[in-house]
Structure formats: C-alpha cells, structure tokens
Coordinates of C-alpha atoms in Angstrom, one line a residue:
M1 CA -19.4 124.9 13.0
L2 CA -16.9 122.6 11.8
S3 CA -14.2 120.6 13.8
F4 CA -11.6 119.2 12.9
Y5 CA -11.9 115.7 13.0
D6 CA -14.9 117.2 11.0
N7 CA -12.8 118.6 8.0
I8 CA -10.6 115.6 8.1
V9 CA -13.2 113.2 7.1
I10 CA -14.8 115.3 4.5
V11 CA -10.6 116.1 3.1
A12 CA -10.9 112.1 3.7
Y13 CA -13.7 111.6 1.8
F14 CA -12.7 114.6 -1.5
I15 CA -9.7 112.0 -1.6
L16 CA -11.4 108.4 -2.4
M17 CA -13.3 109.7 -5.0
L18 CA -10.9 111.2 -6.9
V19 CA -8.8 107.5 -5.8
V20 CA -11.7 106.7 -7.1
G21 CA -11.5 108.3 -10.3
V22 CA -8.0 107.5 -11.0
V23 CA -8.4 103.6 -10.1
F24 CA -11.4 103.1 -12.6
K25 CA -9.4 105.3 -15.5
R26 CA -6.9 102.4 -16.4
M27 CA -10.7 100.6 -17.0
N28 CA -11.9 102.7 -20.1
K29 CA -10.2 102.3 -23.1
N30 CA -13.5 102.6 -25.3
T31 CA -16.4 104.9 -25.1
S32 CA -18.5 101.8 -24.7
D33 CA -16.4 101.5 -21.8
Y34 CA -17.1 105.1 -20.7
F35 CA -20.3 105.4 -21.1
R36 CA -21.6 102.4 -19.8
G37 CA -18.6 100.5 -18.5
G38 CA -18.3 98.6 -21.5
G39 CA -22.0 95.8 -20.5
S40 CA -19.3 93.6 -18.3
M41 CA -20.9 95.8 -14.9
L42 CA -22.1 93.3 -11.6
W43 CA -25.8 93.8 -11.1
W44 CA -24.8 95.7 -7.2
L45 CA -22.6 97.5 -8.4
V46 CA -25.7 98.9 -10.9
G47 CA -28.1 98.0 -8.9
A48 CA -26.3 101.4 -6.0
T49 CA -26.2 103.9 -8.8
T50 CA -29.4 103.0 -10.3
F51 CA -31.0 104.5 -6.4
M52 CA -28.2 106.9 -5.9
S53 CA -29.3 108.6 -9.0
F54 CA -32.6 109.5 -8.1
I55 CA -31.4 110.8 -5.0
S56 CA -30.0 114.5 -4.6
A57 CA -29.0 116.8 -2.7
V58 CA -32.8 117.8 -3.2
T59 CA -33.1 114.2 -1.2
Y60 CA -32.2 116.6 2.4
T61 CA -33.2 119.7 1.6
G62 CA -36.3 120.2 -1.0
A63 CA -38.0 116.9 0.3
A64 CA -36.1 116.9 4.3
G65 CA -38.5 120.5 4.7
K66 CA -41.5 118.9 3.0
A67 CA -41.2 116.0 5.6
Y68 CA -41.2 118.6 8.0
E69 CA -43.9 120.7 6.8
T70 CA -46.1 117.1 6.1
G71 CA -44.8 114.6 7.9
T72 CA -45.3 111.0 5.9
F73 CA -46.6 112.0 2.8
V74 CA -43.7 113.4 1.3
F75 CA -43.3 108.7 1.2
V76 CA -45.0 109.2 -2.0
V77 CA -42.3 110.1 -4.7
Y78 CA -40.0 107.8 -3.0
I79 CA -42.6 104.4 -2.3
G80 CA -43.7 105.8 -6.4
N81 CA -40.2 105.0 -6.9
G82 CA -39.5 101.4 -5.2
V83 CA -43.1 100.5 -7.5
G84 CA -41.4 101.9 -10.5
F85 CA -38.4 100.0 -10.2
F86 CA -40.1 96.8 -8.9
I87 CA -42.5 97.1 -12.5
S88 CA -39.0 97.0 -14.2
Y89 CA -37.4 94.5 -12.8
L90 CA -40.8 92.5 -14.1
Y91 CA -40.4 93.7 -17.2
F92 CA -38.3 96.6 -18.5
S93 CA -34.6 96.5 -17.0
K94 CA -33.9 92.8 -18.6
R95 CA -35.4 94.6 -22.3
F96 CA -33.3 97.4 -21.8
R97 CA -29.9 95.6 -22.0
Q98 CA -31.5 93.4 -24.5
T99 CA -30.8 96.7 -27.1
R100 CA -27.4 96.1 -26.2
V101 CA -26.5 99.8 -27.3
V102 CA -23.5 102.1 -25.7
T103 CA -26.4 104.9 -24.6
A104 CA -30.5 105.7 -24.6
I105 CA -30.9 108.1 -27.6
E106 CA -29.1 105.1 -30.1
V107 CA -32.5 103.0 -28.3
V108 CA -35.1 106.0 -29.7
R109 CA -32.7 105.9 -33.1
E110 CA -33.7 101.7 -33.7
R111 CA -36.5 102.0 -32.6
F112 CA -38.5 105.0 -33.6
G113 CA -35.5 106.3 -36.3
K114 CA -33.2 108.6 -37.3
V115 CA -35.5 111.9 -37.1
N116 CA -35.7 111.4 -33.8
E117 CA -33.0 110.4 -33.1
Q118 CA -32.3 114.0 -33.7
F119 CA -35.3 115.6 -31.5
F120 CA -34.7 113.4 -28.7
T121 CA -30.8 114.5 -28.6
W122 CA -31.6 118.1 -28.2
M123 CA -35.0 117.2 -25.3
V124 CA -32.1 115.6 -23.5
V125 CA -29.3 117.9 -22.9
P126 CA -30.8 120.4 -22.1
F127 CA -33.2 119.0 -19.8
G128 CA -30.6 117.9 -17.9
V129 CA -28.0 120.5 -17.1
I130 CA -31.6 122.0 -16.3
H131 CA -32.0 119.0 -14.1
G132 CA -28.4 119.3 -12.4
G133 CA -27.7 122.8 -11.9
V134 CA -30.9 122.0 -9.3
W135 CA -29.6 118.8 -7.5
L136 CA -26.2 120.9 -7.1
Y137 CA -28.4 124.7 -6.1
S138 CA -29.6 121.7 -3.5
L139 CA -25.8 120.7 -2.3
G140 CA -25.1 125.0 -2.7
I141 CA -27.8 126.1 0.7
I142 CA -26.2 123.2 2.5
I143 CA -22.7 124.0 2.0
S144 CA -22.8 127.6 2.1
T145 CA -24.7 127.2 5.1
V146 CA -22.2 125.4 6.9
F147 CA -19.1 127.4 5.2
G148 CA -20.3 131.0 5.9
V149 CA -19.6 131.4 2.2
S150 CA -21.7 132.7 -0.8
M151 CA -24.2 130.5 -2.9
E152 CA -22.2 131.2 -5.5
I153 CA -18.6 130.6 -4.9
T154 CA -20.3 127.0 -2.9
V155 CA -21.6 126.0 -5.9
L156 CA -18.7 127.0 -8.4
T157 CA -16.5 125.1 -5.6
V158 CA -18.6 122.5 -5.7
G159 CA -19.3 122.0 -9.0
V160 CA -15.9 122.4 -10.8
T161 CA -15.4 119.8 -7.6
V162 CA -17.7 117.0 -10.0
L163 CA -16.6 118.0 -12.7
T164 CA -13.3 117.1 -12.5
I165 CA -13.7 113.4 -10.6
S166 CA -16.7 112.9 -13.1
L167 CA -14.2 113.5 -15.5
L168 CA -11.9 111.5 -14.6
G169 CA -12.9 107.6 -15.1
G170 CA -16.0 108.3 -17.1
S171 CA -18.9 105.8 -16.2
W172 CA -16.7 104.0 -14.3
A173 CA -15.8 105.8 -11.7
V174 CA -19.8 107.3 -11.3
V175 CA -20.9 103.4 -10.7
A176 CA -17.6 102.9 -8.6
S177 CA -18.1 105.9 -5.9
D178 CA -21.9 105.6 -6.5
F179 CA -21.7 102.1 -4.8
M180 CA -18.8 104.5 -1.9
Q181 CA -21.5 106.7 -1.4
L182 CA -24.4 104.8 -1.2
M183 CA -21.8 102.7 2.3
I184 CA -22.1 106.5 3.8
M185 CA -25.1 107.9 3.0
V186 CA -27.4 104.3 4.8
P187 CA -25.3 104.0 7.8
V188 CA -25.3 107.8 8.4
A189 CA -29.1 108.2 7.3
I190 CA -29.8 104.6 9.8
V191 CA -27.7 107.2 12.9
M192 CA -29.6 109.9 12.1
A193 CA -32.6 108.1 12.5
F194 CA -31.8 106.7 16.0
L195 CA -30.4 109.2 17.6
S196 CA -33.5 111.2 16.4
L197 CA -35.4 107.8 18.4
R198 CA -33.1 108.7 21.5
E199 CA -33.4 112.4 21.8
L200 CA -37.4 111.8 21.6
G201 CA -37.0 109.3 23.9
G202 CA -37.9 105.7 22.0
V203 CA -40.7 105.2 19.1
G204 CA -43.6 105.1 21.2
N205 CA -42.9 109.2 22.0
F206 CA -42.1 110.2 18.6
I207 CA -45.1 108.7 17.5
E208 CA -46.9 109.7 19.8
Q209 CA -46.4 113.8 19.7
L210 CA -46.1 113.9 16.1
P211 CA -48.4 116.5 14.7
T212 CA -51.3 115.0 13.2
T213 CA -51.0 116.7 10.4
H214 CA -47.9 114.5 9.8
Y215 CA -50.0 111.2 9.0
N216 CA -53.7 112.6 8.5
W217 CA -53.6 114.4 5.3
S218 CA -56.6 115.8 5.2
E219 CA -55.6 118.9 6.7
L220 CA -52.8 119.1 4.8
A221 CA -55.6 120.1 2.3
D222 CA -59.0 119.1 0.8
S223 CA -59.1 115.7 -0.1
K224 CA -59.3 115.4 -3.4
I225 CA -56.6 117.4 -3.3
V226 CA -54.0 114.3 -1.3
W227 CA -55.3 111.2 -3.2
L228 CA -55.3 113.2 -6.8
W229 CA -52.0 114.7 -6.1
V230 CA -50.6 110.6 -4.5
I231 CA -52.2 109.2 -7.7
A232 CA -50.5 111.4 -10.2
S233 CA -47.1 111.0 -8.4
F234 CA -47.2 106.8 -9.0
S235 CA -47.8 107.7 -12.0
K236 CA -45.2 110.2 -12.8
Q237 CA -43.2 108.0 -11.5
F238 CA -43.9 105.2 -12.8
F239 CA -43.6 106.7 -16.5
S240 CA -40.0 108.6 -14.6
V241 CA -38.3 104.7 -13.7
N242 CA -39.3 102.8 -16.8
N243 CA -38.5 105.3 -20.4
T244 CA -35.7 104.5 -22.2
N245 CA -33.5 107.7 -21.4
D246 CA -33.6 106.9 -17.5
G247 CA -33.1 103.1 -18.2
Y248 CA -29.9 103.9 -20.2
R249 CA -28.4 102.4 -16.2
F250 CA -29.5 99.1 -17.0
L251 CA -26.9 99.5 -20.5
A252 CA -24.2 98.9 -18.4
V253 CA -24.4 95.5 -16.3
K254 CA -23.3 92.6 -17.6
D255 CA -26.9 90.4 -18.8
S256 CA -30.5 90.1 -18.6
D257 CA -30.8 88.4 -15.1
Q258 CA -28.4 91.1 -13.6
A259 CA -29.7 94.0 -14.8
R260 CA -33.0 92.7 -13.0
K261 CA -31.5 92.1 -10.2
A262 CA -30.2 95.7 -10.1
S263 CA -33.7 96.9 -11.0
L264 CA -35.4 94.6 -7.6
M265 CA -32.4 96.1 -5.9
A266 CA -33.4 99.8 -6.4
S267 CA -36.9 98.6 -5.9
I268 CA -36.0 97.0 -2.2
L269 CA -34.3 100.3 -1.3
F270 CA -36.4 103.3 -2.1
F271 CA -38.5 100.8 0.2
T272 CA -36.5 100.2 3.2
I273 CA -34.8 103.4 3.0
T274 CA -36.2 106.0 3.1
F275 CA -38.6 105.4 5.8
I276 CA -35.2 106.0 7.6
W277 CA -35.0 109.0 5.9
F278 CA -37.1 111.1 6.9
I279 CA -37.0 110.1 10.6
P280 CA -35.1 113.0 11.1
P281 CA -37.1 116.3 10.0
M282 CA -40.4 114.4 10.4
A283 CA -38.7 114.5 14.8
A284 CA -37.6 118.5 14.0
S285 CA -40.6 119.5 13.6
I286 CA -41.8 118.0 17.2
L287 CA -38.0 119.5 18.6
F288 CA -38.5 121.9 16.7
P289 CA -41.8 123.6 16.0
D290 CA -40.8 127.2 15.7
I291 CA -38.2 127.0 13.1
S292 CA -37.1 131.4 12.9
V293 CA -35.2 130.5 16.8
V294 CA -32.9 127.1 15.1
E295 CA -30.1 129.6 15.3
S296 CA -27.8 127.6 12.3
L297 CA -30.7 127.9 9.7
K298 CA -31.3 132.0 10.2
P299 CA -28.6 132.2 7.5
L300 CA -31.2 130.5 5.1
G301 CA -34.1 133.3 5.5
D302 CA -36.9 131.8 4.3
K303 CA -35.6 128.7 3.1
A304 CA -34.6 127.8 7.0
V305 CA -36.4 125.6 6.3
D306 CA -34.2 123.5 3.8
G307 CA -32.0 123.3 6.5
I308 CA -33.9 121.0 8.5
Y309 CA -32.2 117.9 7.8
L310 CA -28.8 119.8 8.8
A311 CA -29.9 121.5 11.8
M312 CA -31.2 117.7 13.3
G313 CA -26.7 117.0 11.9
I314 CA -25.4 120.0 14.0
E315 CA -27.6 119.2 17.2
L316 CA -27.5 115.1 17.4
L317 CA -24.8 114.2 15.5
P318 CA -21.3 113.5 18.0
V319 CA -18.1 115.2 16.9
G320 CA -16.8 114.0 13.5
M321 CA -20.1 113.3 11.5
I322 CA -21.3 116.5 10.9
G323 CA -18.4 116.0 8.3
V324 CA -19.7 112.3 7.2
M325 CA -23.3 113.2 6.6
I326 CA -21.5 116.6 4.8
C327 CA -20.3 114.0 2.6
A328 CA -22.9 111.7 2.0
I329 CA -25.3 114.6 1.6
F330 CA -22.1 115.8 -1.2
A331 CA -22.4 112.0 -2.7
A332 CA -26.3 112.8 -2.7
T333 CA -25.4 115.4 -5.1
M334 CA -22.7 114.2 -7.2
S335 CA -24.3 110.8 -8.3
S336 CA -27.3 112.3 -9.5
M337 CA -25.2 115.3 -11.5
D338 CA -22.0 113.0 -12.1
S339 CA -24.7 110.3 -14.4
T340 CA -26.2 113.8 -16.0
L341 CA -22.6 114.8 -17.0
N342 CA -21.3 110.9 -18.2
R343 CA -25.2 110.2 -20.0
N344 CA -25.3 113.3 -21.7
A345 CA -22.1 113.8 -23.1
G346 CA -22.2 110.6 -24.6
I347 CA -25.8 111.4 -25.9
F348 CA -24.5 113.8 -27.6
I349 CA -20.8 112.1 -28.8
R350 CA -22.8 109.4 -30.0
N351 CA -26.0 110.9 -31.4
F352 CA -24.8 113.7 -32.3
Y353 CA -21.7 114.6 -33.4
K354 CA -20.5 111.3 -35.1
P355 CA -23.4 110.7 -37.0
I356 CA -24.0 114.5 -38.4
L357 CA -21.3 116.1 -37.8
R358 CA -17.9 113.8 -37.9
K359 CA -19.3 110.6 -39.3
N360 CA -15.3 109.3 -40.7
A361 CA -14.1 109.9 -36.1
N362 CA -12.8 106.8 -34.6
D363 CA -13.6 106.2 -31.5
K364 CA -10.0 107.2 -30.3
E365 CA -11.1 110.9 -31.6
L366 CA -14.4 110.7 -29.9
F367 CA -13.1 109.7 -26.7
R368 CA -11.2 113.1 -26.6
A369 CA -14.4 114.5 -28.0
S370 CA -16.0 113.1 -25.0
L371 CA -14.0 114.9 -22.5
V372 CA -14.2 117.9 -24.0
V373 CA -18.5 118.0 -24.2
T374 CA -18.5 116.6 -19.9
V375 CA -16.3 119.6 -19.0
F376 CA -18.7 122.2 -21.4
L377 CA -21.8 121.0 -19.6
G378 CA -20.2 121.0 -16.6
A379 CA -20.3 123.9 -17.1
L380 CA -23.5 125.0 -18.5
V381 CA -25.0 122.7 -14.7
I382 CA -22.5 125.1 -12.9
L383 CA -24.3 128.4 -14.6
S384 CA -28.5 126.5 -13.8
A385 CA -27.2 126.4 -10.4
I386 CA -26.6 130.1 -10.1
F387 CA -28.9 131.5 -11.9
F388 CA -31.6 129.2 -9.5
S389 CA -29.8 130.9 -6.3
E390 CA -30.5 134.0 -7.4
L391 CA -34.5 133.5 -7.1
E392 CA -36.3 134.2 -4.2
G393 CA -39.0 132.3 -2.0
I394 CA -38.8 128.5 -4.6
N395 CA -39.6 125.6 -2.5
L396 CA -36.7 123.2 -4.0
F397 CA -39.1 119.8 -3.2
D398 CA -42.2 121.9 -6.3
I399 CA -39.6 123.2 -8.3
N400 CA -38.1 119.5 -9.0
M401 CA -41.0 118.2 -9.0
R402 CA -43.0 121.0 -11.6
L403 CA -39.8 120.4 -14.2
G404 CA -40.9 117.0 -13.8
A405 CA -44.6 117.6 -15.5
M406 CA -43.8 119.6 -17.4
I407 CA -41.0 118.9 -19.0
S408 CA -39.3 116.3 -18.6
L409 CA -42.8 113.9 -18.3
P410 CA -44.1 114.5 -21.7
F411 CA -41.2 112.9 -23.7
M412 CA -40.8 109.9 -20.6
I413 CA -44.7 109.3 -22.4
P414 CA -43.6 107.6 -25.7
L415 CA -39.8 106.1 -24.3
T416 CA -41.7 104.4 -21.9
W417 CA -44.5 103.0 -23.9
G418 CA -42.3 102.2 -27.7
I419 CA -41.0 99.7 -25.4
I420 CA -43.9 98.2 -25.2
F421 CA -46.1 99.2 -28.1
Q422 CA -44.1 98.6 -31.7
D423 CA -46.9 99.7 -34.5
T424 CA -47.1 102.7 -34.7
P425 CA -45.8 105.6 -37.2
R426 CA -42.5 107.0 -36.3
W427 CA -44.5 110.7 -36.3
A428 CA -45.9 109.5 -32.3
G429 CA -42.4 110.0 -31.1
W430 CA -41.6 113.3 -31.5
S431 CA -45.5 114.1 -32.1
T432 CA -46.0 112.9 -28.5
V433 CA -43.7 115.6 -26.6
L434 CA -45.0 118.4 -28.3
L435 CA -48.2 118.4 -27.8
G436 CA -47.6 117.3 -23.5
M437 CA -45.0 120.5 -24.8
L438 CA -48.2 123.0 -25.7
I439 CA -50.1 120.7 -22.7
S440 CA -48.5 122.0 -19.8
Y441 CA -48.0 125.2 -21.3
I442 CA -51.6 125.8 -22.0
I443 CA -51.9 124.2 -18.3
Q444 CA -50.0 126.7 -16.7
T445 CA -50.1 130.2 -17.7
H446 CA -53.7 129.5 -19.9
I447 CA -55.4 128.1 -17.2
G448 CA -54.4 128.5 -13.1
P449 CA -54.5 127.2 -10.2
E450 CA -58.2 128.7 -9.2
A451 CA -60.0 127.0 -12.0
L452 CA -58.8 123.7 -12.2
L453 CA -60.4 123.6 -8.0
D454 CA -64.0 124.9 -9.8
I455 CA -63.0 121.5 -11.8
I456 CA -63.2 119.5 -9.4
G457 CA -65.4 121.0 -6.5
V458 CA -62.6 122.4 -4.0
A459 CA -64.3 126.0 -2.9
A460 CA -62.2 128.3 -1.8
P461 CA -60.7 129.1 -0.4
W462 CA -58.2 127.8 -1.0
S463 CA -54.3 127.9 0.9
K464 CA -50.6 128.1 -1.3
R465 CA -50.4 124.5 -0.9
E466 CA -54.0 123.3 -2.1
L467 CA -53.1 126.1 -5.5
I468 CA -49.7 124.1 -6.0
D469 CA -50.6 120.7 -5.7
V470 CA -53.5 120.7 -7.7
M471 CA -51.5 122.8 -10.5
F472 CA -48.4 119.7 -10.8
F473 CA -51.6 116.6 -10.5
S474 CA -53.7 118.6 -13.4
N475 CA -50.6 118.6 -15.9
V476 CA -49.4 115.5 -14.6
F477 CA -52.7 113.7 -15.6
A478 CA -53.7 115.9 -19.0
V479 CA -50.4 115.3 -20.4
I480 CA -50.6 111.2 -19.2
I481 CA -54.5 110.7 -20.1
L482 CA -53.9 113.0 -23.6
C483 CA -49.8 112.2 -24.4
S484 CA -50.5 108.5 -24.5
S485 CA -54.0 108.5 -25.9
W486 CA -52.2 110.2 -28.8
F487 CA -49.3 108.1 -28.9
L488 CA -51.6 104.9 -29.0
G489 CA -54.3 106.4 -31.6
A490 CA -50.9 107.0 -33.6
R491 CA -50.8 103.1 -34.1
F492 CA -54.1 103.4 -36.4
F493 CA -52.1 105.3 -38.7
K494 CA -49.6 103.3 -39.2
N495 CA -49.2 102.9 -42.3
T496 CA -47.8 106.8 -43.0
S497 CA -44.5 105.3 -42.8
P498 CA -42.2 102.6 -44.8
K499 CA -42.7 99.5 -45.1
V500 CA -38.9 99.5 -44.0
Y501 CA -39.5 101.3 -40.9
H502 CA -41.6 98.9 -39.7
E503 CA -39.1 96.2 -40.7
Q504 CA -36.6 97.4 -38.4
V505 CA -38.7 97.6 -35.8
D506 CA -39.5 94.0 -36.0
D507 CA -36.3 93.5 -36.1
F508 CA -35.6 95.6 -32.5
F509 CA -38.6 93.9 -30.9
V510 CA -36.7 90.5 -31.8
K511 CA -33.2 91.9 -31.0
I512 CA -35.0 93.3 -27.2
N513 CA -36.8 90.4 -26.7
T514 CA -33.4 87.6 -26.9
P515 CA -31.5 87.6 -23.7
I516 CA -27.8 88.3 -23.0
D517 CA -25.7 86.0 -23.4
F518 CA -22.7 88.1 -22.1
E519 CA -19.2 84.8 -23.1
K520 CA -20.7 84.6 -26.5
E521 CA -21.4 87.8 -27.2
H522 CA -18.5 89.1 -25.9
G523 CA -15.5 87.1 -26.1
H524 CA -15.0 86.4 -22.8
K525 CA -16.0 86.4 -19.2
G526 CA -16.0 89.7 -18.1
N527 CA -14.4 91.4 -15.1
D528 CA -16.0 90.2 -12.0
A529 CA -13.5 89.8 -9.9
E530 CA -12.3 92.7 -11.0
Q531 CA -14.8 94.8 -9.1
F532 CA -14.9 93.0 -6.5
K533 CA -11.0 93.0 -5.1
I534 CA -11.1 96.8 -6.0
L535 CA -13.9 98.0 -4.3
G536 CA -13.5 95.4 -2.0
N537 CA -10.1 96.8 -0.9
M538 CA -12.0 100.9 -1.2
C539 CA -15.0 99.7 1.7
L540 CA -11.9 98.1 3.8
V541 CA -9.5 101.1 3.3
Y542 CA -12.2 104.1 3.6
G543 CA -14.7 101.3 7.0
S544 CA -10.6 101.8 8.8
F545 CA -10.7 104.8 8.4
L546 CA -14.2 105.8 10.1
S547 CA -13.9 103.2 12.2
L548 CA -10.4 104.9 13.4
L549 CA -12.7 108.2 14.7
I550 CA -14.4 106.4 17.5
L551 CA -11.0 107.8 18.8
I552 CA -12.1 111.3 18.8
P553 CA -13.6 112.7 22.3
N554 CA -17.4 111.3 22.4
D555 CA -19.6 109.9 24.9
L556 CA -20.0 106.1 24.5
I557 CA -22.9 107.1 22.2
G558 CA -21.0 108.6 19.3
R559 CA -18.1 106.1 19.5
L560 CA -20.6 103.6 18.5
C561 CA -22.7 105.7 15.8
F562 CA -19.2 105.3 14.7
A563 CA -18.3 102.1 15.6
F564 CA -21.8 101.2 13.3
I565 CA -21.0 103.1 10.1
G566 CA -17.4 102.2 10.0
G567 CA -18.0 98.2 10.3
T568 CA -20.6 98.2 7.8
M569 CA -18.1 98.9 5.1
L570 CA -15.7 97.1 6.8
S571 CA -18.2 94.0 6.1
V572 CA -19.5 94.4 2.9
G573 CA -15.7 95.3 2.1
Y574 CA -15.1 91.4 3.7
I575 CA -17.6 90.0 1.9
F576 CA -15.7 91.6 -1.6
K577 CA -12.2 90.3 -0.8
N578 CA -13.8 86.6 -0.2
K579 CA -15.9 86.6 -3.4
F580 CA -12.6 87.7 -4.9
K581 CA -11.1 84.8 -3.6
K582 CA -13.0 82.1 -4.3
S583 CA -13.2 83.7 -7.9
K584 CA -10.1 83.5 -8.1
K585 CA -10.0 79.4 -6.8

C-alpha cells in the first residue's frame, strides 16, 4: 500500500518532530518553561496549538465516518468550536492569561480554594488518560490498516513515539510541533478536497450527486431529535472551549492582546477548514455507496467506515502523498496527546506533588519529577488505547461525544461560570461536579432512550441513530441546566464560606481583569525574534523537502499538489524569516 516514496516522507516527518523537540529542549529552564513556555509565546503559535489540540485522529476516523454516513450533520460539532472560540475572543481568553499561573488547576485553587484544587486534580488527570486512549486508538485504526500489523503493536509503537517526542522539549516542543503539523494538515486537507471534487467532475456534480440525507437532516432522524442534538452540541462546545481547564493554552501566550488573537485564529480555522476537511468522506458516499466492496477497508471489518478518509487517499492521492496524509493523521493525534500529557504532568507536579508530597521541593527537583510523571501518564494512555481496541463494535465519533457529555461536561460547568460569577461559596465547585456525574449516571442507567423519546413525543419505531442521539442530548441538557442552576443558586448561600475566602476571590477577580504588561512583569521583552527564526527555518527546510517531491514520477496534477504543499510551507517560512530580520534592525 505504501510506496518507497511514502516511507521516505514518513521518516522525514519523524526526524522533523524529533528535531523540534531537541531544538526547543534548551528553552526549558524551569517548570514554567516546561509547562507553559514561560508565558512568552506569540499568538500564532498558541492559536495553532489551540486549534490542533481540538483535532485528533477521531477527525480522520470517527468524524470522517460520520460525514460519510450523515454528510453536513457532522459540521455542527466543529462549527460549535468556532463559535466557542469566538466567544473566548470576546471574553474568556484574555482573562485566562491574566490569571498569571502555570497550570489550569492553580486557577481552581485561587478561585475555589485548596480542597477544590485536589478534587479537580484527581478529576482531570484520570479522565485525560481516557481521552488520550480514545485518540490513540483512533490513530491505531489507520496505522494498523496501512502497515498491516496488529492494533496492539500499532498502539504501543505510536504511543511510545508520541511520548518520546513530547518528553523531549516540554510545552515549547509541543506548541512548535503543533504549528509545524498544522502546516502539513491544512494543505493536505485542501489537496484531498480538490482531488475529490475533481474525481466527481467539479463542485456542481458533487452537490448534485450528494445523497439527500447529507443536507436534509430530517431524513436522518425525527426533526425534533435533529435540532435538539444540534442545540446540545453547540451548548456543550461552549463549555468545552471556555472552561478554566481547557483555557490552559492561553496561559502560554505573551499577553492579553495576543491571547485574544490566538483565540480568534482558532475560531477562524474552525469556520473555514471544517468544510474543506469533510469533502472527501462526503464524496466517498458517492464514489463508494457500498463500503463493503472497498478493498483497502476490508481489514477493518465492521469498523470499515472509520477508514473512509484513508480509502479516499489511497484512491486519489499521487505517489508519495499517502505518506504525507499519514503524517497529517499522525499529527492530529500527536497534537492532542502531547498537549494532554504535558498539561496533566504539570497539574500533577504543581497541584499535588509540590503542595502535598514535597512542599519544599526546588524547581530542579520538580523538573526531574515532571519527566517521570510524563512517562507514567504516557504509559497509562497506551494501556487505555489497548483496552478500547479490544471493545467490539464501538463507534469512535459517538464514544468521543458521549465521553464528553458524561465525564467532561460536569466539571466544565463550574470552571466556566466560575470565571464570570464570583459570589459563590467554595463548595459550589466540587458539589456541582458530583451532581453532574450523578445526573449522567441516572440518565445512562435508569432512564434509557425509549423513555426519553416518549417524553419528547417521538413515536416508535426508533432507529439506532435516534436511540444514540437522544441519550447524548438528554445528558447534555440535564447536566447543563441542573448543574448551572445548582452552581448559580449557591450564590444565595455564599455566607456559608468564611470572609477570608471571599476576600481571596475578590483579589482573584481583580487580577484576571488586569491586562498583562509583559515587559514590566517579566523584566524583558521576550524572545519573539527567536520564535520567528526557529519556526521560519523549520518551515523553509521541510518546505524545501516537500517541494523536491515534485520529482516523483507523477502526472502534472500530482506534481502540482506537491508544489502547493511545499510552496505553502516555504511561503510561511519566508514571511517568518523576514519578520526575524526586521526585528533585529
């Protein structure tokens, strides 16, 4: 399936990622550098990693399979991210940066107190391992199909590779590699969309031949279910984007204004790239209406739909570019997994190890412990992925959405409202999370989809799709409405917490509403020029390599595709080098 040229591309990609880790390793002088780049990163770096950390191999597997089956319906989640980040641009992102902390759970300590700090530490870290396992398993589906090896060996190999890369350079390497990966993923997505439309004879033919279910959502399920699912998805993504835990990305950016720019960049990318990304799987529903006859997908068995993006690449891409696509898919999971490893290691070290186990530990000890914890958490993610690989008949998109609704959403609610409303007692944080998990448990185990469908007035018989969707949006609505009511209602009992707690919260809100003056607070202007220089050089080197691939024996269109991908990276490299030169004058 892979040619000699594809293997060369993949090897070159791995070398590039290792180089990123080695180059940025020297920029890690303490735990602040290792976990958030010393709070000195530029907006385009943080904007790239913010976007990439919401993209994983699920986008290429489960979400692509969803696009094959339901068309534009899958756009809802990604457009929801775009809306969420635009709201972040308007309100949240600058306030996250203005907390002036190293980890997201340090925000929890300052906002809700030390008990909540430990509670959320032990909520975030284990569930981060579970999500990392889903992402890694998603990647394993693609890689195992391409290389023809077992899922377990694939997950182990890929997991160790990602762990090694993320271990090398901390947050600097994570963010820089995310930017380089974005430079690969976006051009490849554009090429795939172009070749898919070309195969069908253009945009007009594509639209004309699309199954009506791809744009007429009422054919997928009862209209009540469809629109309730859409509203639930938008609501969930608002909390997913704008809670303190996921706002950790903005802790790394240089100042308040750059935090807003980073958030706006992520929003624009979600509004634009999403539509391009899902053209190939939607085109596949026209080219391969019977997925069972696609040879490249037969090794996946009943999970064949999760490999539809790969099948389109095998069918359409020129020689050598399947390797580039594999790199793009690998990049998607690496960006999510290495960000999670780095974040969770930081939380464990700074919010448990130091305050509970080693109160007098110096930064050198904390740095060494960070490396050990990163390895340990990486091993747990690999074991989690192997567990998911042994489950039969799971749908990656649905399991990702349900994990978010059942596990993540309950603790996102207090971490979002807590940045807006300050007059709540300290018990409002942990109690809201426990209430949300209890609600989720009751809905999932004691109510069931049939009863919920009866409540909203959808008559039997019900499809499997309707049964799954009603469980998702019912869980989302119940958790958001009841948990928000509980948290906001707790304001009436604010006097149950001591006066000193409310004074600390008042100080916290003064701080998060005070803009960052980087030079004054850090005593230097930052390393802007070095960031432009290093990333510019990397774009020029790898862009030159990709441009040389036009020499691979392909037709004119195939050569032009390589020229486009390489040229895009070279252009960015040239712009950055000019920025570096101007900054030195």
